[in-house]
Amino acid sequence: MAVTSIKLPEVCKTKDEYFFAGYCIPSCDQIQPVGRYSAESSHRHCTYNPKPHTGRDTSLEERMGECNTHTFAMFISWLTYQTVAKKFIGHSLTDFDLKKRITKCGSDWSIVNEYHYELERINSHGMVTVNEKLGVAVVSFRGTELVVHGDRWDNVVNDWIFGDMKATLVNCSFASNKTNCGHLHSGFQMHYKMLQPAVEAQINTFLKAGYQVIMTGHSKGGALATLSTFGTIDKNPSADSHMTAMTFASPRVGDAQFVDIYNKMVSRSTTYQSVYPASWYVGERHDIVTTVPPERMGFTHVKNVKYIVCNADYFGNPDDVVTGETQAPYIHALFRMMPANLGCHFQQVYLDGLFKPVEDFDLVNQEMVKKFMSQNEFGSSEECIKSCANTLRGVACYDLCLNKML
């Protein structure tokens, strides 16, 4: 099915209704608190109108203070999987943080909007979280749906067949007319185009109100966040100073031409990948989703790839590292048997990794590199760095290689 043949879903039966948080409602004004939403009549969805923020010139880091912003973004990405936002409108995120790991991020966060389209082979979900006191909004996208609830099996199948597995490169067709943005994964572009009008309208309300906007998502959600960031900044280049992309476990989204223009256009973009440490008998194992679609098909990653250590303890831990819930014995056993490149993809692994102090990762990297270099002889620092980087991907690799050769 060509992307251009898909029309925006007519989710409500009459022209007088609007789609919000999975419901058709007579008027956006009926959403509480009254008057905080506006109708976008051309696409019949509701847009949250934030209070204006006065500190327009302050950076995201200044606004977030001691909060680990990347960890917080991953927490929101996880929450996007766990719930449909309509159940939690008006609640604080601290209600869901059972491990109390985002306490430094403030308690004034709430979920204010949600998009969920399941029509014409589409299963796409987005969520909006905001802190009006800080002037920060988070737009998050859910990844591939894995669990079948009730009669939703067809939606899950559609997510795989017409989303993830539709991995052919097609012309980039969602940017402004003046931009030749190369080629994109056809499934991801198709899924994002269904959300695009509502999401971009929402982002623009935050930009006009002086907010900093974090774009995030895990797995397929990371791919959609990448497309959304690019599409918004492409149409409004001044938005770049107020938008930050933080994605996790994202597959490759487009070809070299798209990545090149994305890297030039989007200033602040980071994508995290989980890596299981190498041992003496086997090399490192990457989160399998971050290795697809393969480069031989013309796909490549956007800039600023950073790595976290995939914690082996998670696979043998009977307690969920995020929710604190005890796993059933058979789930525990399955985790222990699961190949590392599959297990490293779980949101809990990313949360567990990001919650650890950065110094711990540096130490792990250094120990990995020391062990690697002790088992090898190199004729030059360049040879050492190339071999080490291809095997371990550790930043410490470069420093230790140079020190070894000097």
GROMACS .gro file of C-alpha atoms in nm:
model
  406
    1MET     CA    1   0.000   0.000   0.000
    2ALA     CA    2   0.151   0.333  -0.104
    3VAL     CA    3   0.190   0.593   0.166
    4THR     CA    4   0.023   0.856  -0.048
    5SER     CA    5  -0.295   0.647  -0.072
    6ILE     CA    6  -0.363   0.664   0.301
    7LYS     CA    7  -0.597   0.935   0.416
    8LEU     CA    8  -0.627   1.074   0.766
    9PRO     CA    9  -0.862   0.845   0.958
   10GLU     CA   10  -1.221   0.948   0.999
   11VAL     CA   11  -1.229   0.831   1.356
   12CYS     CA   12  -1.556   0.999   1.451
   13LYS     CA   13  -1.893   0.945   1.285
   14THR     CA   14  -2.005   1.307   1.262
   15LYS     CA   15  -1.833   1.626   1.163
   16ASP     CA   16  -1.919   1.780   1.500
   17GLU     CA   17  -1.709   1.535   1.701
   18TYR     CA   18  -1.338   1.540   1.780
   19PHE     CA   19  -1.093   1.261   1.854
   20PHE     CA   20  -0.913   1.280   2.186
   21ALA     CA   21  -0.743   1.010   2.395
   22GLY     CA   22  -0.924   0.728   2.221
   23TYR     CA   23  -1.270   0.884   2.243
   24CYS     CA   24  -1.499   1.079   2.014
   25ILE     CA   25  -1.625   1.383   2.200
   26PRO     CA   26  -1.875   1.654   2.097
   27SER     CA   27  -1.637   1.939   2.175
   28CYS     CA   28  -1.279   1.987   2.293
   29ASP     CA   29  -1.418   2.227   2.554
   30GLN     CA   30  -1.573   1.931   2.732
   31ILE     CA   31  -1.227   1.803   2.832
   32GLN     CA   32  -1.130   1.904   3.183
   33PRO     CA   33  -1.000   2.148   3.280
   34VAL     CA   34  -1.239   2.343   3.060
   35GLY     CA   35  -1.083   2.587   2.817
   36ARG     CA   36  -0.737   2.430   2.816
   37TYR     CA   37  -0.775   2.264   2.478
   38SER     CA   38  -0.852   2.393   2.132
   39ALA     CA   39  -0.998   2.228   1.825
   40GLU     CA   40  -0.788   2.174   1.514
   41SER     CA   41  -1.087   2.146   1.286
   42SER     CA   42  -0.901   2.061   0.964
   43HIS     CA   43  -0.790   1.727   1.108
   44ARG     CA   44  -1.046   1.698   1.388
   45HIS     CA   45  -0.822   1.640   1.687
   46CYS     CA   46  -0.774   1.829   2.010
   47THR     CA   47  -0.465   2.030   2.097
   48TYR     CA   48  -0.353   2.108   2.451
   49ASN     CA   49  -0.293   2.479   2.507
   50PRO     CA   50  -0.018   2.534   2.766
   51LYS     CA   51   0.029   2.837   2.986
   52PRO     CA   52   0.295   3.067   2.835
   53HIS     CA   53   0.642   3.027   2.981
   54THR     CA   54   0.837   3.346   3.046
   55GLY     CA   55   1.194   3.210   3.035
   56ARG     CA   56   1.216   3.170   2.659
   57ASP     CA   57   1.594   3.209   2.647
   58THR     CA   58   1.674   2.942   2.905
   59SER     CA   59   1.807   2.607   2.785
   60LEU     CA   60   1.658   2.265   2.850
   61GLU     CA   61   1.941   2.186   3.091
   62GLU     CA   62   1.877   2.503   3.291
   63ARG     CA   63   1.508   2.424   3.316
   64MET     CA   64   1.556   2.060   3.416
   65GLY     CA   65   1.816   2.140   3.682
   66GLU     CA   66   1.948   1.829   3.861
   67CYS     CA   67   1.717   1.598   3.670
   68ASN     CA   68   1.893   1.347   3.444
   69THR     CA   69   1.705   1.445   3.132
   70HIS     CA   70   1.792   1.136   2.927
   71THR     CA   71   1.683   0.907   3.209
   72PHE     CA   72   1.360   1.103   3.243
   73ALA     CA   73   1.296   1.077   2.867
   74MET     CA   74   1.341   0.700   2.883
   75PHE     CA   75   1.099   0.685   3.176
   76ILE     CA   76   0.837   0.864   2.963
   77SER     CA   77   0.910   0.626   2.674
   78TRP     CA   78   0.847   0.332   2.904
   79LEU     CA   79   0.526   0.489   3.032
   80THR     CA   80   0.402   0.525   2.675
   81TYR     CA   81   0.400   0.146   2.648
   82GLN     CA   82   0.234   0.085   2.981
   83THR     CA   83  -0.081   0.289   2.954
   84VAL     CA   84  -0.328   0.469   2.738
   85ALA     CA   85  -0.309   0.829   2.852
   86LYS     CA   86  -0.685   0.873   2.878
   87LYS     CA   87  -0.670   0.681   3.206
   88PHE     CA   88  -0.422   0.919   3.362
   89ILE     CA   89  -0.509   1.269   3.241
   90GLY     CA   90  -0.434   1.507   3.527
   91HIS     CA   91  -0.226   1.263   3.734
   92SER     CA   92   0.137   1.319   3.834
   93LEU     CA   93   0.406   1.095   3.688
   94THR     CA   94   0.530   1.028   4.039
   95ASP     CA   95   0.220   0.811   4.079
   96PHE     CA   96   0.381   0.565   3.837
   97ASP     CA   97   0.744   0.592   3.952
   98LEU     CA   98   0.747   0.303   4.197
   99LYS     CA   99   1.126   0.309   4.225
  100LYS     CA  100   1.131   0.686   4.295
  101ARG     CA  101   1.409   0.741   4.045
  102ILE     CA  102   1.286   1.068   3.891
  103THR     CA  103   1.243   1.261   4.215
  104LYS     CA  104   1.493   1.527   4.102
  105CYS     CA  105   1.280   1.594   3.796
  106GLY     CA  106   0.999   1.756   3.996
  107SER     CA  107   0.645   1.649   4.070
  108ASP     CA  108   0.455   1.886   3.842
  109TRP     CA  109   0.443   1.656   3.540
  110SER     CA  110   0.117   1.537   3.392
  111ILE     CA  111  -0.003   1.359   3.078
  112VAL     CA  112  -0.217   1.603   2.882
  113ASN     CA  113  -0.276   1.456   2.539
  114GLU     CA  114  -0.267   1.129   2.349
  115TYR     CA  115  -0.297   1.005   1.993
  116HIS     CA  116  -0.385   0.646   1.909
  117TYR     CA  117  -0.478   0.550   1.554
  118GLU     CA  118  -0.570   0.194   1.462
  119LEU     CA  119  -0.712   0.222   1.114
  120GLU     CA  120  -0.609   0.106   0.768
  121ARG     CA  121  -0.325  -0.117   0.885
  122ILE     CA  122  -0.196   0.149   1.122
  123ASN     CA  123  -0.122   0.100   1.490
  124SER     CA  124   0.049   0.417   1.608
  125HIS     CA  125   0.047   0.575   1.950
  126GLY     CA  126   0.181   0.906   2.081
  127MET     CA  127   0.159   1.080   2.416
  128VAL     CA  128   0.222   1.434   2.545
  129THR     CA  129   0.356   1.508   2.892
  130VAL     CA  130   0.413   1.859   3.025
  131ASN     CA  131   0.552   2.057   3.317
  132GLU     CA  132   0.417   2.410   3.289
  133LYS     CA  133   0.623   2.527   3.587
  134LEU     CA  134   0.950   2.434   3.411
  135GLY     CA  135   0.825   2.512   3.062
  136VAL     CA  136   0.915   2.166   2.929
  137ALA     CA  137   0.702   1.929   2.720
  138VAL     CA  138   0.776   1.569   2.623
  139VAL     CA  139   0.629   1.417   2.307
  140SER     CA  140   0.676   1.039   2.320
  141PHE     CA  141   0.594   0.761   2.076
  142ARG     CA  142   0.521   0.399   2.164
  143GLY     CA  143   0.722   0.122   2.001
  144THR     CA  144   0.590  -0.197   1.848
  145GLU     CA  145   0.301  -0.347   2.040
  146LEU     CA  146   0.401  -0.693   2.160
  147VAL     CA  147   0.123  -0.805   2.391
  148VAL     CA  148  -0.223  -0.904   2.270
  149HIS     CA  149  -0.503  -0.769   2.487
  150GLY     CA  150  -0.848  -0.914   2.425
  151ASP     CA  151  -0.934  -0.900   2.055
  152ARG     CA  152  -0.644  -0.673   1.959
  153TRP     CA  153  -0.438  -0.947   1.793
  154ASP     CA  154  -0.496  -0.798   1.448
  155ASN     CA  155  -0.358  -0.462   1.561
  156VAL     CA  156  -0.043  -0.628   1.690
  157VAL     CA  157  -0.002  -0.822   1.364
  158ASN     CA  158  -0.055  -0.503   1.164
  159ASP     CA  159   0.213  -0.331   1.371
  160TRP     CA  160   0.466  -0.592   1.263
  161ILE     CA  161   0.363  -0.658   0.903
  162PHE     CA  162   0.275  -0.305   0.792
  163GLY     CA  163   0.517  -0.124   1.021
  164ASP     CA  164   0.841  -0.285   1.127
  165MET     CA  165   0.869  -0.540   0.845
  166LYS     CA  166   0.777  -0.298   0.566
  167ALA     CA  167   1.145  -0.213   0.539
  168THR     CA  168   1.181  -0.081   0.187
  169LEU     CA  169   1.327   0.260   0.112
  170VAL     CA  170   1.073   0.500  -0.036
  171ASN     CA  171   1.086   0.869  -0.113
  172CYS     CA  172   1.069   1.093   0.193
  173SER     CA  173   0.726   1.252   0.150
  174PHE     CA  174   0.632   1.421   0.478
  175ALA     CA  175   0.875   1.716   0.483
  176SER     CA  176   0.819   2.058   0.330
  177ASN     CA  177   0.812   2.085  -0.047
  178LYS     CA  178   1.147   2.261  -0.057
  179THR     CA  179   1.335   1.977   0.110
  180ASN     CA  180   1.467   1.671  -0.073
  181CYS     CA  181   1.507   1.446   0.229
  182GLY     CA  182   1.620   1.125   0.065
  183HIS     CA  183   1.453   0.793   0.138
  184LEU     CA  184   1.287   0.647   0.445
  185HIS     CA  185   1.169   0.317   0.587
  186SER     CA  186   0.826   0.288   0.424
  187GLY     CA  187   0.652   0.138   0.730
  188PHE     CA  188   0.779   0.398   0.975
  189GLN     CA  189   0.696   0.686   0.743
  190MET     CA  190   0.344   0.549   0.685
  191HIS     CA  191   0.282   0.518   1.060
  192TYR     CA  192   0.416   0.864   1.138
  193LYS     CA  193   0.214   1.035   0.864
  194MET     CA  194  -0.103   0.927   1.040
  195LEU     CA  195   0.006   1.108   1.356
  196GLN     CA  196   0.182   1.399   1.190
  197PRO     CA  197  -0.095   1.664   1.167
  198ALA     CA  198  -0.203   1.623   1.529
  199VAL     CA  199   0.151   1.594   1.668
  200GLU     CA  200   0.296   1.889   1.479
  201ALA     CA  201  -0.001   2.107   1.571
  202GLN     CA  202   0.060   2.018   1.935
  203ILE     CA  203   0.435   2.083   1.917
  204ASN     CA  204   0.376   2.423   1.760
  205THR     CA  205   0.157   2.530   2.053
  206PHE     CA  206   0.448   2.456   2.288
  207LEU     CA  207   0.698   2.637   2.070
  208LYS     CA  208   0.478   2.946   2.053
  209ALA     CA  209   0.442   2.938   2.431
  210GLY     CA  210   0.819   2.935   2.482
  211TYR     CA  211   0.861   2.572   2.588
  212GLN     CA  212   1.153   2.336   2.543
  213VAL     CA  213   1.030   2.018   2.374
  214ILE     CA  214   1.183   1.672   2.421
  215MET     CA  215   1.109   1.420   2.145
  216THR     CA  216   1.150   1.061   2.257
  217GLY     CA  217   1.053   0.699   2.205
  218HIS     CA  218   1.178   0.343   2.239
  219SER     CA  219   1.221   0.100   1.947
  220LYS     CA  220   0.976   0.194   1.670
  221GLY     CA  221   0.885   0.489   1.891
  222GLY     CA  222   1.242   0.614   1.855
  223ALA     CA  223   1.210   0.597   1.477
  224LEU     CA  224   0.885   0.798   1.487
  225ALA     CA  225   1.042   1.054   1.723
  226THR     CA  226   1.327   1.099   1.474
  227LEU     CA  227   1.083   1.162   1.190
  228SER     CA  228   0.873   1.397   1.402
  229THR     CA  229   1.176   1.603   1.508
  230PHE     CA  230   1.296   1.634   1.152
  231GLY     CA  231   0.954   1.717   1.010
  232THR     CA  232   0.888   1.992   1.264
  233ILE     CA  233   1.227   2.161   1.230
  234ASP     CA  234   1.219   2.129   0.852
  235LYS     CA  235   0.900   2.336   0.841
  236ASN     CA  236   1.018   2.577   1.114
  237PRO     CA  237   1.401   2.601   1.134
  238SER     CA  238   1.381   2.834   1.436
  239ALA     CA  239   1.231   2.543   1.634
  240ASP     CA  240   1.573   2.377   1.643
  241SER     CA  241   1.684   2.579   1.946
  242HIS     CA  242   1.381   2.457   2.143
  243MET     CA  243   1.374   2.088   2.044
  244THR     CA  244   1.585   1.796   2.164
  245ALA     CA  245   1.561   1.440   2.030
  246MET     CA  246   1.645   1.159   2.275
  247THR     CA  247   1.569   0.814   2.137
  248PHE     CA  248   1.631   0.464   2.270
  249ALA     CA  249   1.679   0.129   2.092
  250SER     CA  250   1.581   0.287   1.761
  251PRO     CA  251   1.614   0.094   1.435
  252ARG     CA  252   1.766   0.268   1.136
  253VAL     CA  253   1.517   0.506   0.978
  254GLY     CA  254   1.649   0.619   0.642
  255ASP     CA  255   1.930   0.627   0.391
  256ALA     CA  256   2.252   0.830   0.391
  257GLN     CA  257   2.085   1.127   0.219
  258PHE     CA  258   1.816   1.153   0.486
  259VAL     CA  259   2.069   1.108   0.767
  260ASP     CA  260   2.295   1.375   0.620
  261ILE     CA  261   2.021   1.638   0.604
  262TYR     CA  262   1.886   1.533   0.947
  263ASN     CA  263   2.231   1.568   1.102
  264LYS     CA  264   2.271   1.917   0.956
  265MET     CA  265   1.923   2.035   1.043
  266VAL     CA  266   1.878   1.892   1.396
  267SER     CA  267   2.135   2.027   1.641
  268ARG     CA  268   2.046   1.829   1.953
  269SER     CA  269   1.992   1.461   1.889
  270THR     CA  270   2.109   1.154   2.079
  271THR     CA  271   2.017   0.790   2.027
  272TYR     CA  272   2.102   0.528   2.289
  273GLN     CA  273   2.184   0.166   2.213
  274SER     CA  274   2.225  -0.115   2.463
  275VAL     CA  275   2.531  -0.340   2.428
  276TYR     CA  276   2.607  -0.661   2.615
  277PRO     CA  277   2.979  -0.664   2.707
  278ALA     CA  278   3.223  -0.877   2.512
  279SER     CA  279   3.396  -1.174   2.672
  280TRP     CA  280   3.709  -1.366   2.581
  281TYR     CA  281   3.511  -1.610   2.366
  282VAL     CA  282   3.247  -1.388   2.202
  283GLY     CA  283   3.226  -1.027   2.087
  284GLU     CA  284   2.985  -0.767   2.213
  285ARG     CA  285   2.618  -0.821   2.135
  286HIS     CA  286   2.408  -0.523   2.035
  287ASP     CA  287   2.038  -0.476   2.094
  288ILE     CA  288   1.914  -0.653   1.781
  289VAL     CA  289   1.663  -0.382   1.687
  290THR     CA  290   1.942  -0.124   1.658
  291THR     CA  291   2.107  -0.339   1.389
  292VAL     CA  292   1.809  -0.337   1.151
  293PRO     CA  293   1.727  -0.269   0.877
  294PRO     CA  294   2.084  -0.363   0.776
  295GLU     CA  295   2.327  -0.120   0.620
  296ARG     CA  296   2.354  -0.341   0.311
  297MET     CA  297   1.995  -0.239   0.233
  298GLY     CA  298   2.099   0.127   0.232
  299PHE     CA  299   1.992   0.220   0.587
  300THR     CA  300   2.205   0.412   0.835
  301HIS     CA  301   2.172   0.562   1.184
  302VAL     CA  302   2.138   0.931   1.259
  303LYS     CA  303   2.415   1.105   1.452
  304ASN     CA  304   2.521   1.089   1.815
  305VAL     CA  305   2.491   0.721   1.895
  306LYS     CA  306   2.571   0.651   2.261
  307TYR     CA  307   2.601   0.316   2.430
  308ILE     CA  308   2.487   0.182   2.764
  309VAL     CA  309   2.590  -0.148   2.919
  310CYS     CA  310   2.318  -0.412   2.896
  311ASN     CA  311   2.292  -0.535   3.253
  312ALA     CA  312   2.311  -0.914   3.268
  313ASP     CA  313   2.159  -0.907   3.615
  314TYR     CA  314   1.824  -0.808   3.468
  315PHE     CA  315   1.785  -1.140   3.287
  316GLY     CA  316   1.826  -1.333   3.609
  317ASN     CA  317   1.641  -1.090   3.831
  318PRO     CA  318   1.300  -1.215   3.948
  319ASP     CA  319   1.201  -0.856   4.033
  320ASP     CA  320   1.127  -0.609   3.757
  321VAL     CA  321   1.385  -0.331   3.781
  322VAL     CA  322   1.126  -0.068   3.698
  323THR     CA  323   0.797  -0.166   3.856
  324GLY     CA  324   0.931  -0.370   4.144
  325GLU     CA  325   0.686  -0.649   4.058
  326THR     CA  326   0.798  -1.008   4.104
  327GLN     CA  327   0.807  -1.209   3.784
  328ALA     CA  328   0.647  -1.550   3.760
  329PRO     CA  329   0.903  -1.835   3.775
  330TYR     CA  330   0.855  -1.928   3.410
  331ILE     CA  331   0.913  -1.566   3.303
  332HIS     CA  332   1.228  -1.562   3.514
  333ALA     CA  333   1.347  -1.879   3.340
  334LEU     CA  334   1.269  -1.743   2.993
  335PHE     CA  335   1.470  -1.429   3.061
  336ARG     CA  336   1.768  -1.635   3.165
  337MET     CA  337   1.754  -1.838   2.842
  338MET     CA  338   1.696  -1.541   2.613
  339PRO     CA  339   1.980  -1.445   2.374
  340ALA     CA  340   2.150  -1.127   2.487
  341ASN     CA  341   2.088  -0.939   2.163
  342LEU     CA  342   1.712  -0.991   2.213
  343GLY     CA  343   1.701  -0.929   2.585
  344CYS     CA  344   1.901  -0.608   2.556
  345HIS     CA  345   1.610  -0.449   2.372
  346PHE     CA  346   1.367  -0.434   2.666
  347GLN     CA  347   1.276  -0.091   2.801
  348GLN     CA  348   1.366  -0.210   3.150
  349VAL     CA  349   1.725  -0.271   3.039
  350TYR     CA  350   1.755   0.087   2.914
  351LEU     CA  351   1.599   0.226   3.228
  352ASP     CA  352   1.823   0.016   3.448
  353GLY     CA  353   2.130   0.121   3.251
  354LEU     CA  354   2.050   0.492   3.240
  355PHE     CA  355   1.967   0.507   3.610
  356LYS     CA  356   2.321   0.400   3.701
  357PRO     CA  357   2.591   0.664   3.759
  358VAL     CA  358   2.788   0.746   3.446
  359GLU     CA  359   3.114   0.671   3.628
  360ASP     CA  360   3.010   0.306   3.656
  361PHE     CA  361   2.982   0.278   3.278
  362ASP     CA  362   3.322   0.437   3.230
  363LEU     CA  363   3.477   0.185   3.468
  364VAL     CA  364   3.307  -0.105   3.289
  365ASN     CA  365   3.431   0.025   2.956
  366GLN     CA  366   3.785   0.063   3.084
  367GLU     CA  367   3.793  -0.289   3.223
  368MET     CA  368   3.658  -0.427   2.897
  369VAL     CA  369   3.919  -0.240   2.694
  370LYS     CA  370   4.208  -0.335   2.923
  371LYS     CA  371   4.115  -0.701   2.892
  372PHE     CA  372   4.081  -0.669   2.516
  373MET     CA  373   4.419  -0.502   2.471
  374SER     CA  374   4.600  -0.744   2.701
  375GLN     CA  375   4.504  -1.022   2.461
  376ASN     CA  376   4.617  -0.842   2.145
  377GLU     CA  377   4.928  -0.685   1.997
  378PHE     CA  378   4.898  -0.385   1.767
  379GLY     CA  379   5.151  -0.225   1.536
  380SER     CA  380   5.007   0.128   1.565
  381SER     CA  381   4.759   0.331   1.767
  382GLU     CA  382   4.537   0.353   1.458
  383GLU     CA  383   4.524  -0.027   1.428
  384CYS     CA  384   4.448  -0.056   1.798
  385ILE     CA  385   4.171   0.203   1.788
  386LYS     CA  386   4.008   0.053   1.479
  387SER     CA  387   4.006  -0.300   1.615
  388CYS     CA  388   3.899  -0.192   1.961
  389ALA     CA  389   3.622   0.039   1.844
  390ASN     CA  390   3.479  -0.226   1.613
  391THR     CA  391   3.473  -0.475   1.896
  392LEU     CA  392   3.389  -0.279   2.211
  393ARG     CA  393   3.251   0.063   2.109
  394GLY     CA  394   3.382   0.213   2.431
  395VAL     CA  395   3.495   0.576   2.453
  396ALA     CA  396   3.769   0.461   2.692
  397CYS     CA  397   3.902   0.249   2.406
  398TYR     CA  398   4.058   0.547   2.232
  399ASP     CA  399   4.234   0.687   2.537
  400LEU     CA  400   4.372   0.352   2.645
  401CYS     CA  401   4.489   0.264   2.295
  402LEU     CA  402   4.678   0.590   2.267
  403ASN     CA  403   4.830   0.547   2.613
  404LYS     CA  404   4.939   0.191   2.526
  405MET     CA  405   5.118   0.304   2.210
  406LEU     CA  406   5.290   0.611   2.359
   0.00000   0.00000   0.00000
